[in-house]
mmCIF file of N, CA and C in Angstrom:
data_model
loop_
_atom_site.group_PDB
_atom_site.id
_atom_site.type_symbol
_atom_site.label_atom_id
_atom_site.label_comp_id
_atom_site.label_asym_id
_atom_site.label_seq_id
_atom_site.Cartn_x
_atom_site.Cartn_y
_atom_site.Cartn_z
ATOM 1 N N UNK M 1101 4.499 33.056 20.283
ATOM 2 C CA UNK M 1101 4.505 32.837 21.434
ATOM 3 C C UNK M 1101 3.643 31.800 22.323
ATOM 4 N N UNK M 1102 3.952 31.003 22.896
ATOM 5 C CA UNK M 1102 3.580 30.195 22.665
ATOM 6 C C UNK M 1102 3.679 29.622 25.038
ATOM 7 N N UNK M 1103 3.626 29.386 25.527
ATOM 8 C CA UNK M 1103 3.747 29.108 27.009
ATOM 9 C C UNK M 1103 3.150 28.767 27.766
ATOM 10 N N UNK M 1104 3.784 27.121 28.170
ATOM 11 C CA UNK M 1104 3.313 25.979 28.626
ATOM 12 C C UNK M 1104 3.604 26.258 30.684
ATOM 13 N N UNK M 1105 3.193 25.568 31.642
ATOM 14 C CA UNK M 1105 3.526 25.316 32.921
ATOM 15 C C UNK M 1105 2.261 23.662 33.403
ATOM 16 N N UNK M 1106 3.257 22.860 33.542
ATOM 17 C CA UNK M 1106 3.552 22.056 33.684
ATOM 18 C C UNK M 1106 2.467 22.116 35.877
ATOM 19 N N UNK M 1107 2.128 21.330 36.092
ATOM 20 C CA UNK M 1107 1.584 21.030 37.618
ATOM 21 C C UNK M 1107 1.457 19.437 37.833
ATOM 22 N N UNK M 1108 1.136 19.233 38.976
ATOM 23 C CA UNK M 1108 0.771 18.008 39.425
ATOM 24 C C UNK M 1108 1.847 16.934 40.187
ATOM 25 N N UNK M 1109 3.075 17.580 39.855
ATOM 26 C CA UNK M 1109 4.275 16.052 40.058
ATOM 27 C C UNK M 1109 4.605 15.569 41.391
ATOM 28 N N UNK M 1110 5.498 14.932 41.488
ATOM 29 C CA UNK M 1110 5.451 14.878 43.475
ATOM 30 C C UNK M 1110 5.912 13.516 43.984
ATOM 31 N N UNK M 1111 5.525 13.162 44.070
ATOM 32 C CA UNK M 1111 6.740 12.389 45.124
ATOM 33 C C UNK M 1111 5.024 10.855 44.851
ATOM 34 N N UNK M 1112 5.469 10.052 44.986
ATOM 35 C CA UNK M 1112 3.798 8.515 45.393
ATOM 36 C C UNK M 1112 5.103 7.225 45.525
ATOM 37 N N UNK M 1113 3.579 7.051 46.413
ATOM 38 C CA UNK M 1113 4.183 5.404 46.034
ATOM 39 C C UNK M 1113 4.273 4.153 44.641
ATOM 40 N N UNK M 1114 4.093 3.456 44.844
ATOM 41 C CA UNK M 1114 4.447 2.900 43.559
ATOM 42 C C UNK M 1114 3.106 1.839 44.137
ATOM 43 N N UNK M 1115 2.512 1.721 42.708
ATOM 44 C CA UNK M 1115 1.063 1.471 42.779
ATOM 45 C C UNK M 1115 -0.017 3.412 43.506
ATOM 46 N N UNK M 1116 -0.004 3.862 43.124
ATOM 47 C CA UNK M 1116 -0.489 5.173 43.796
ATOM 48 C C UNK M 1116 -0.420 5.346 42.162
ATOM 49 N N UNK M 1117 -1.459 6.898 42.509
ATOM 50 C CA UNK M 1117 -1.944 8.261 40.732
ATOM 51 C C UNK M 1117 -1.299 9.046 41.234
ATOM 52 N N UNK M 1118 -1.253 9.716 39.958
ATOM 53 C CA UNK M 1118 -0.713 11.015 40.599
ATOM 54 C C UNK M 1118 -1.786 11.534 39.403
ATOM 55 N N UNK M 1119 -2.401 12.946 38.893
ATOM 56 C CA UNK M 1119 -2.660 13.389 37.479
ATOM 57 C C UNK M 1119 -2.115 14.874 37.724
ATOM 58 N N UNK M 1120 -1.268 15.280 36.138
ATOM 59 C CA UNK M 1120 -0.406 16.104 35.599
ATOM 60 C C UNK M 1120 -1.313 16.899 34.596
ATOM 61 N N UNK M 1121 -1.169 18.338 34.612
ATOM 62 C CA UNK M 1121 -1.678 19.116 34.481
ATOM 63 C C UNK M 1121 -1.171 19.978 33.351
ATOM 64 N N UNK M 1122 -0.821 20.970 32.316
ATOM 65 C CA UNK M 1122 -0.571 21.690 31.288
ATOM 66 C C UNK M 1122 -0.897 22.409 30.614
ATOM 67 N N UNK M 1123 -1.385 23.839 31.776
ATOM 68 C CA UNK M 1123 -1.335 24.817 31.091
ATOM 69 C C UNK M 1123 -1.061 25.546 30.206
ATOM 70 N N UNK M 1124 -2.132 26.186 29.092
ATOM 71 C CA UNK M 1124 -1.520 27.126 27.778
ATOM 72 C C UNK M 1124 -1.011 28.282 27.875
ATOM 73 N N UNK M 1125 -0.543 29.522 27.069
ATOM 74 C CA UNK M 1125 -1.266 30.374 26.942
ATOM 75 C C UNK M 1125 -0.638 30.623 25.601
ATOM 76 N N UNK M 1126 -1.550 31.859 24.667
ATOM 77 C CA UNK M 1126 -0.243 32.437 23.674
ATOM 78 C C UNK M 1126 -0.996 32.845 22.470
ATOM 79 N N UNK M 1127 -1.824 30.636 21.692
ATOM 80 C CA UNK M 1127 -1.921 30.682 21.024
ATOM 81 C C UNK M 1127 -3.015 30.456 21.117
ATOM 82 N N UNK M 1128 -4.228 30.070 20.003
ATOM 83 C CA UNK M 1128 -5.300 29.200 20.262
ATOM 84 C C UNK M 1128 -5.023 26.890 20.714
ATOM 85 N N UNK M 1129 -5.198 27.505 21.996
ATOM 86 C CA UNK M 1129 -5.014 26.197 22.347
ATOM 87 C C UNK M 1129 -6.061 25.284 21.134
ATOM 88 N N UNK M 1130 -6.937 25.533 20.707
ATOM 89 C CA UNK M 1130 -7.490 24.299 20.172
ATOM 90 C C UNK M 1130 -7.415 24.174 19.248
ATOM 91 N N UNK M 1131 -6.585 24.742 19.255
ATOM 92 C CA UNK M 1131 -5.900 24.524 17.085
ATOM 93 C C UNK M 1131 -5.115 23.809 16.790
ATOM 94 N N UNK M 1132 -4.403 22.725 18.093
ATOM 95 C CA UNK M 1132 -3.718 22.179 18.526
ATOM 96 C C UNK M 1132 -3.383 21.053 19.333
ATOM 97 N N UNK M 1133 -2.236 20.156 18.340
ATOM 98 C CA UNK M 1133 -2.579 19.267 19.378
ATOM 99 C C UNK M 1133 -1.623 19.423 19.826
ATOM 100 N N UNK M 1134 -1.917 18.234 21.370
ATOM 101 C CA UNK M 1134 -0.702 18.212 22.651
ATOM 102 C C UNK M 1134 -0.648 16.687 22.908
ATOM 103 N N UNK M 1135 0.621 16.933 23.179
ATOM 104 C CA UNK M 1135 1.810 15.995 23.899
ATOM 105 C C UNK M 1135 1.798 15.417 25.236
ATOM 106 N N UNK M 1136 2.389 14.149 25.953
ATOM 107 C CA UNK M 1136 3.490 14.508 27.343
ATOM 108 C C UNK M 1136 4.308 13.429 26.651
ATOM 109 N N UNK M 1137 5.644 14.370 27.532
ATOM 110 C CA UNK M 1137 6.706 13.625 27.064
ATOM 111 C C UNK M 1137 7.314 13.394 28.435
ATOM 112 N N UNK M 1138 8.663 12.315 28.679
ATOM 113 C CA UNK M 1138 9.230 12.153 30.357
ATOM 114 C C UNK M 1138 10.616 12.150 29.903
ATOM 115 N N UNK M 1139 11.846 12.118 30.439
ATOM 116 C CA UNK M 1139 13.336 12.298 30.539
ATOM 117 C C UNK M 1139 13.859 12.134 32.403
ATOM 118 N N UNK M 1140 13.744 10.347 31.866
ATOM 119 C CA UNK M 1140 14.723 9.948 33.206
ATOM 120 C C UNK M 1140 15.573 10.736 32.921
ATOM 121 N N UNK M 1141 16.529 10.066 34.572
ATOM 122 C CA UNK M 1141 17.731 10.410 34.217
ATOM 123 C C UNK M 1141 18.785 9.738 33.339
ATOM 124 N N UNK M 1142 19.835 10.561 32.747
ATOM 125 C CA UNK M 1142 20.475 9.603 31.921
ATOM 126 C C UNK M 1142 19.874 9.345 30.543
ATOM 127 N N UNK M 1143 18.519 9.939 31.126
ATOM 128 C CA UNK M 1143 17.529 8.263 29.644
ATOM 129 C C UNK M 1143 17.677 9.955 27.782
ATOM 130 N N UNK M 1144 16.786 9.210 26.719
ATOM 131 C CA UNK M 1144 16.862 10.004 26.589
ATOM 132 C C UNK M 1144 15.597 10.314 26.810
ATOM 133 N N UNK M 1145 14.958 11.621 25.946
ATOM 134 C CA UNK M 1145 13.127 11.984 27.166
ATOM 135 C C UNK M 1145 12.462 11.462 24.904
ATOM 136 N N UNK M 1146 11.438 10.450 26.313
ATOM 137 C CA UNK M 1146 10.802 10.180 25.708
ATOM 138 C C UNK M 1146 9.601 10.111 25.382
ATOM 139 N N UNK M 1147 8.506 9.734 24.313
ATOM 140 C CA UNK M 1147 7.147 9.888 24.014
ATOM 141 C C UNK M 1147 5.947 9.360 24.961
ATOM 142 N N UNK M 1148 5.595 9.783 25.287
ATOM 143 C CA UNK M 1148 4.540 9.390 26.212
ATOM 144 C C UNK M 1148 3.151 8.762 25.453
ATOM 145 N N UNK M 1149 2.079 10.181 25.170
ATOM 146 C CA UNK M 1149 1.031 10.686 24.558
ATOM 147 C C UNK M 1149 0.554 11.971 24.641
ATOM 148 N N UNK M 1150 -0.118 12.052 23.150
ATOM 149 C CA UNK M 1150 -0.483 12.618 22.540
ATOM 150 C C UNK M 1150 -1.829 12.699 22.396
ATOM 151 N N UNK M 1151 -2.260 13.741 21.522
ATOM 152 C CA UNK M 1151 -3.956 14.066 21.117
ATOM 153 C C UNK M 1151 -4.307 15.219 20.417
ATOM 154 N N UNK M 1152 -5.362 14.760 19.960
ATOM 155 C CA UNK M 1152 -6.005 15.679 18.722
ATOM 156 C C UNK M 1152 -6.166 16.796 19.386
ATOM 157 N N UNK M 1153 -6.950 17.842 19.191
ATOM 158 C CA UNK M 1153 -7.298 19.538 18.686
ATOM 159 C C UNK M 1153 -8.320 19.292 19.344
ATOM 160 N N UNK M 1154 -9.067 17.898 18.685
ATOM 161 C CA UNK M 1154 -10.316 17.962 19.786
ATOM 162 C C UNK M 1154 -10.627 16.884 20.997
ATOM 163 N N UNK M 1155 -9.581 16.419 21.276
ATOM 164 C CA UNK M 1155 -9.260 14.964 22.134
ATOM 165 C C UNK M 1155 -10.011 14.460 22.383
ATOM 166 N N UNK M 1156 -10.095 13.809 20.712
ATOM 167 C CA UNK M 1156 -10.977 12.978 20.054
ATOM 168 C C UNK M 1156 -10.157 11.863 19.049
ATOM 169 N N UNK M 1157 -8.751 12.207 19.693
ATOM 170 C CA UNK M 1157 -7.639 10.908 18.573
ATOM 171 C C UNK M 1157 -6.947 10.874 19.915
ATOM 172 N N UNK M 1158 -6.548 9.931 20.892
ATOM 173 C CA UNK M 1158 -5.141 10.196 21.109
ATOM 174 C C UNK M 1158 -4.354 8.348 21.101
ATOM 175 N N UNK M 1159 -3.061 8.690 21.744
ATOM 176 C CA UNK M 1159 -2.075 8.271 21.907
ATOM 177 C C UNK M 1159 -0.906 8.021 22.570
ATOM 178 N N UNK M 1160 -1.024 6.421 22.787
ATOM 179 C CA UNK M 1160 0.911 6.452 23.784
ATOM 180 C C UNK M 1160 1.941 5.145 23.270
ATOM 181 N N UNK M 1161 2.297 6.046 24.104
ATOM 182 C CA UNK M 1161 4.130 4.528 24.020
ATOM 183 C C UNK M 1161 2.925 3.251 24.757
ATOM 184 N N UNK M 1162 3.168 2.741 24.526
ATOM 185 C CA UNK M 1162 3.085 1.233 24.029
ATOM 186 C C UNK M 1162 2.940 0.914 25.147
ATOM 187 N N UNK M 1163 4.015 0.817 25.760
ATOM 188 C CA UNK M 1163 4.046 0.241 27.765
ATOM 189 C C UNK M 1163 2.855 0.921 28.346
ATOM 190 N N UNK M 1164 2.028 2.051 27.861
ATOM 191 C CA UNK M 1164 1.842 2.305 29.110
ATOM 192 C C UNK M 1164 0.559 2.838 29.520
ATOM 193 N N UNK M 1165 -0.037 2.038 27.860
ATOM 194 C CA UNK M 1165 -1.449 2.095 27.364
ATOM 195 C C UNK M 1165 -2.149 0.923 28.991
ATOM 196 N N UNK M 1166 -3.625 1.678 29.121
ATOM 197 C CA UNK M 1166 -4.021 1.495 30.104
ATOM 198 C C UNK M 1166 -3.911 1.483 31.155
ATOM 199 N N UNK M 1167 -2.698 2.336 31.635
ATOM 200 C CA UNK M 1167 -2.020 3.111 32.886
ATOM 201 C C UNK M 1167 -2.337 4.731 32.873
ATOM 202 N N UNK M 1168 -2.265 4.991 31.759
ATOM 203 C CA UNK M 1168 -2.264 6.685 31.477
ATOM 204 C C UNK M 1168 -2.908 7.413 30.658
ATOM 205 N N UNK M 1169 -3.391 8.165 30.643
ATOM 206 C CA UNK M 1169 -4.970 8.674 30.216
ATOM 207 C C UNK M 1169 -4.129 9.980 30.205
ATOM 208 N N UNK M 1170 -4.487 10.738 28.679
ATOM 209 C CA UNK M 1170 -4.658 12.252 27.980
ATOM 210 C C UNK M 1170 -5.561 12.337 28.183
ATOM 211 N N UNK M 1171 -6.511 13.601 28.699
ATOM 212 C CA UNK M 1171 -6.824 13.977 27.952
ATOM 213 C C UNK M 1171 -6.914 15.993 28.240
ATOM 214 N N UNK M 1172 -8.097 16.757 27.208
ATOM 215 C CA UNK M 1172 -7.192 17.962 26.925
ATOM 216 C C UNK M 1172 -9.757 19.064 27.761
ATOM 217 N N UNK M 1173 -9.345 20.177 28.041
ATOM 218 C CA UNK M 1173 -9.953 20.778 28.208
ATOM 219 C C UNK M 1173 -9.783 22.243 27.267
ATOM 220 N N UNK M 1174 -10.833 22.183 26.363
ATOM 221 C CA UNK M 1174 -9.745 23.018 25.785
ATOM 222 C C UNK M 1174 -11.116 24.888 25.980
ATOM 223 N N UNK M 1175 -12.049 24.421 27.345
ATOM 224 C CA UNK M 1175 -12.253 25.530 27.490
ATOM 225 C C UNK M 1175 -10.818 26.537 28.764
ATOM 226 N N UNK M 1176 -10.964 25.436 29.378
ATOM 227 C CA UNK M 1176 -9.205 25.701 30.476
ATOM 228 C C UNK M 1176 -7.882 25.685 29.701
ATOM 229 N N UNK M 1177 -8.396 25.479 28.688
ATOM 230 C CA UNK M 1177 -6.588 25.987 27.229
ATOM 231 C C UNK M 1177 -5.589 24.913 27.760
ATOM 232 N N UNK M 1178 -6.124 23.382 28.884
ATOM 233 C CA UNK M 1178 -5.823 22.657 29.283
ATOM 234 C C UNK M 1178 -5.709 21.637 29.256
ATOM 235 N N UNK M 1179 -4.263 20.755 29.185
ATOM 236 C CA UNK M 1179 -4.357 19.460 28.445
ATOM 237 C C UNK M 1179 -4.159 18.539 30.381
ATOM 238 N N UNK M 1180 -4.243 17.063 30.310
ATOM 239 C CA UNK M 1180 -3.788 16.650 31.263
ATOM 240 C C UNK M 1180 -3.474 15.351 30.846
ATOM 241 N N UNK M 1181 -2.401 14.543 32.024
ATOM 242 C CA UNK M 1181 -1.857 13.042 32.002
ATOM 243 C C UNK M 1181 -2.429 12.262 33.214
ATOM 244 N N UNK M 1182 -3.630 11.626 33.319
ATOM 245 C CA UNK M 1182 -3.917 10.811 34.357
ATOM 246 C C UNK M 1182 -2.963 9.229 34.759
ATOM 247 N N UNK M 1183 -2.250 9.954 35.026
ATOM 248 C CA UNK M 1183 -0.900 8.225 35.816
ATOM 249 C C UNK M 1183 -1.602 7.778 36.988
ATOM 250 N N UNK M 1184 -2.116 6.241 36.389
ATOM 251 C CA UNK M 1184 -2.284 4.748 37.610
ATOM 252 C C UNK M 1184 -0.883 4.103 37.851
ATOM 253 N N UNK M 1185 -1.940 3.139 38.503
ATOM 254 C CA UNK M 1185 -0.488 1.965 38.421
ATOM 255 C C UNK M 1185 0.585 2.265 38.283
ATOM 256 N N UNK M 1186 1.193 3.692 38.990
ATOM 257 C CA UNK M 1186 2.201 4.723 39.408
ATOM 258 C C UNK M 1186 4.084 2.982 39.449
ATOM 259 N N UNK M 1187 4.681 2.927 39.301
ATOM 260 C CA UNK M 1187 6.265 1.960 38.789
ATOM 261 C C UNK M 1187 7.473 3.255 38.888
ATOM 262 N N UNK M 1188 7.783 2.516 39.935
ATOM 263 C CA UNK M 1188 8.870 3.429 40.075
ATOM 264 C C UNK M 1188 10.148 3.060 38.060
ATOM 265 N N UNK M 1189 10.135 2.635 37.998
ATOM 266 C CA UNK M 1189 10.079 3.446 36.199
ATOM 267 C C UNK M 1189 10.016 4.421 35.439
ATOM 268 N N UNK M 1190 8.057 4.757 35.962
ATOM 269 C CA UNK M 1190 7.704 5.606 35.725
ATOM 270 C C UNK M 1190 8.698 7.483 36.376
ATOM 271 N N UNK M 1191 9.490 7.680 37.044
ATOM 272 C CA UNK M 1191 10.454 8.274 37.740
ATOM 273 C C UNK M 1191 11.117 8.931 36.751
ATOM 274 N N UNK M 1192 10.803 10.539 36.606
ATOM 275 C CA UNK M 1192 10.833 10.732 35.663
ATOM 276 C C UNK M 1192 10.140 12.509 35.087
ATOM 277 N N UNK M 1193 11.325 12.668 35.119
ATOM 278 C CA UNK M 1193 10.577 14.369 34.283
ATOM 279 C C UNK M 1193 9.392 14.590 33.229
ATOM 280 N N UNK M 1194 8.321 15.002 33.399
ATOM 281 C CA UNK M 1194 7.333 15.259 32.490
ATOM 282 C C UNK M 1194 7.049 16.485 31.838
ATOM 283 N N UNK M 1195 7.055 16.909 30.840
ATOM 284 C CA UNK M 1195 6.884 17.755 30.078
ATOM 285 C C UNK M 1195 5.744 17.695 29.028
ATOM 286 N N UNK M 1196 4.821 18.874 29.179
ATOM 287 C CA UNK M 1196 4.127 18.923 27.735
ATOM 288 C C UNK M 1196 4.686 19.753 27.262
ATOM 289 N N UNK M 1197 4.528 19.553 25.383
ATOM 290 C CA UNK M 1197 4.630 20.158 24.732
ATOM 291 C C UNK M 1197 3.430 19.936 23.467
ATOM 292 N N UNK M 1198 3.346 21.813 22.405
ATOM 293 C CA UNK M 1198 3.079 21.756 21.092
ATOM 294 C C UNK M 1198 3.172 21.147 20.518
ATOM 295 N N UNK M 1199 2.123 19.700 19.804
ATOM 296 C CA UNK M 1199 3.281 19.551 18.407
ATOM 297 C C UNK M 1199 2.152 18.424 18.031
ATOM 298 N N UNK M 1200 3.007 17.038 17.020
ATOM 299 C CA UNK M 1200 2.074 16.324 16.939
ATOM 300 C C UNK M 1200 3.323 15.157 16.250
ATOM 301 N N UNK M 1201 3.475 14.134 17.130
ATOM 302 C CA UNK M 1201 4.453 12.968 17.055
ATOM 303 C C UNK M 1201 4.505 12.369 18.096
ATOM 304 N N UNK M 1202 6.434 11.433 17.804
ATOM 305 C CA UNK M 1202 5.874 10.499 18.006
ATOM 306 C C UNK M 1202 7.779 11.255 19.460
ATOM 307 N N UNK M 1203 7.707 12.030 18.426
ATOM 308 C CA UNK M 1203 9.118 12.577 18.038
ATOM 309 C C UNK M 1203 9.753 13.627 19.044
ATOM 310 N N UNK M 1204 10.242 14.210 19.856
ATOM 311 C CA UNK M 1204 10.067 15.535 20.880
ATOM 312 C C UNK M 1204 10.633 17.160 19.579
ATOM 313 N N UNK M 1205 11.308 16.167 18.435
ATOM 314 C CA UNK M 1205 11.563 17.531 17.106
ATOM 315 C C UNK M 1205 10.342 17.779 16.580
ATOM 316 N N UNK M 1206 8.869 16.682 17.133
ATOM 317 C CA UNK M 1206 7.758 17.317 15.620
ATOM 318 C C UNK M 1206 7.002 18.979 17.010
ATOM 319 N N UNK M 1207 7.603 18.462 17.808
ATOM 320 C CA UNK M 1207 6.420 20.211 19.132
ATOM 321 C C UNK M 1207 7.435 21.159 18.724
ATOM 322 N N UNK M 1208 7.099 22.058 18.596
ATOM 323 C CA UNK M 1208 7.284 23.403 18.609
ATOM 324 C C UNK M 1208 7.661 24.061 20.054
ATOM 325 N N UNK M 1209 6.374 23.751 20.908
ATOM 326 C CA UNK M 1209 7.081 24.744 21.755
ATOM 327 C C UNK M 1209 7.016 23.733 23.096
ATOM 328 N N UNK M 1210 8.011 23.902 24.063
ATOM 329 C CA UNK M 1210 7.719 22.962 26.007
ATOM 330 C C UNK M 1210 7.223 23.129 26.464
ATOM 331 N N UNK M 1211 7.134 22.876 27.788
ATOM 332 C CA UNK M 1211 6.993 23.073 29.594
ATOM 333 C C UNK M 1211 8.461 23.050 30.014
ATOM 334 N N UNK M 1212 8.946 23.827 31.038
ATOM 335 C CA UNK M 1212 9.357 24.116 31.726
ATOM 336 C C UNK M 1212 9.806 22.414 32.444
ATOM 337 N N UNK M 1213 8.075 21.282 32.787
ATOM 338 C CA UNK M 1213 8.729 20.505 33.976
ATOM 339 C C UNK M 1213 8.084 20.136 34.178
ATOM 340 N N UNK M 1214 7.771 18.669 34.931
ATOM 341 C CA UNK M 1214 7.121 18.429 36.942
ATOM 342 C C UNK M 1214 8.221 17.005 36.727
ATOM 343 N N UNK M 1215 8.373 17.416 37.726
ATOM 344 C CA UNK M 1215 8.938 16.086 38.883
ATOM 345 C C UNK M 1215 8.377 15.257 38.988
ATOM 346 N N UNK M 1216 8.145 13.692 38.590
ATOM 347 C CA UNK M 1216 7.239 12.130 39.329
ATOM 348 C C UNK M 1216 8.373 11.316 39.736
ATOM 349 N N UNK M 1217 8.080 11.370 41.382
ATOM 350 C CA UNK M 1217 8.799 10.615 42.078
ATOM 351 C C UNK M 1217 7.885 9.527 42.226
ATOM 352 N N UNK M 1218 8.359 7.983 41.683
ATOM 353 C CA UNK M 1218 7.823 7.282 42.653
ATOM 354 C C UNK M 1218 9.133 6.789 43.169
ATOM 355 N N UNK M 1219 8.107 5.949 44.731
ATOM 356 C CA UNK M 1219 9.539 5.613 45.706
ATOM 357 C C UNK M 1219 9.167 4.330 45.737
ATOM 358 N N UNK M 1220 9.547 3.125 45.550
ATOM 359 C CA UNK M 1220 9.263 1.368 46.401
ATOM 360 C C UNK M 1220 8.586 0.853 46.967
#
């Protein structure tokens, strides 16, 4: 069993930045790839970014490249999502998950989510 807890969400003005964190417990964190998804009201959950076990390979939703950066600290069992130049359309609940791939079904474990709201 894996327990994932996101933090770092909040209300920010357009153009601002936030860093989300996801703390993991219950499995050897460094053995598993991780990902971030988001879900806006009335929309499907969508892939944001993923990172492999070592942190040496990262992937992003095309439209987010250059603004979002995923990273991980295996010593702290934590994965991060740095979000810069935020836009109102980035408003969503952000979830971290353990797994690999662009689809939610590729992931086995999920956190409870953290709300990000970007005001215009």
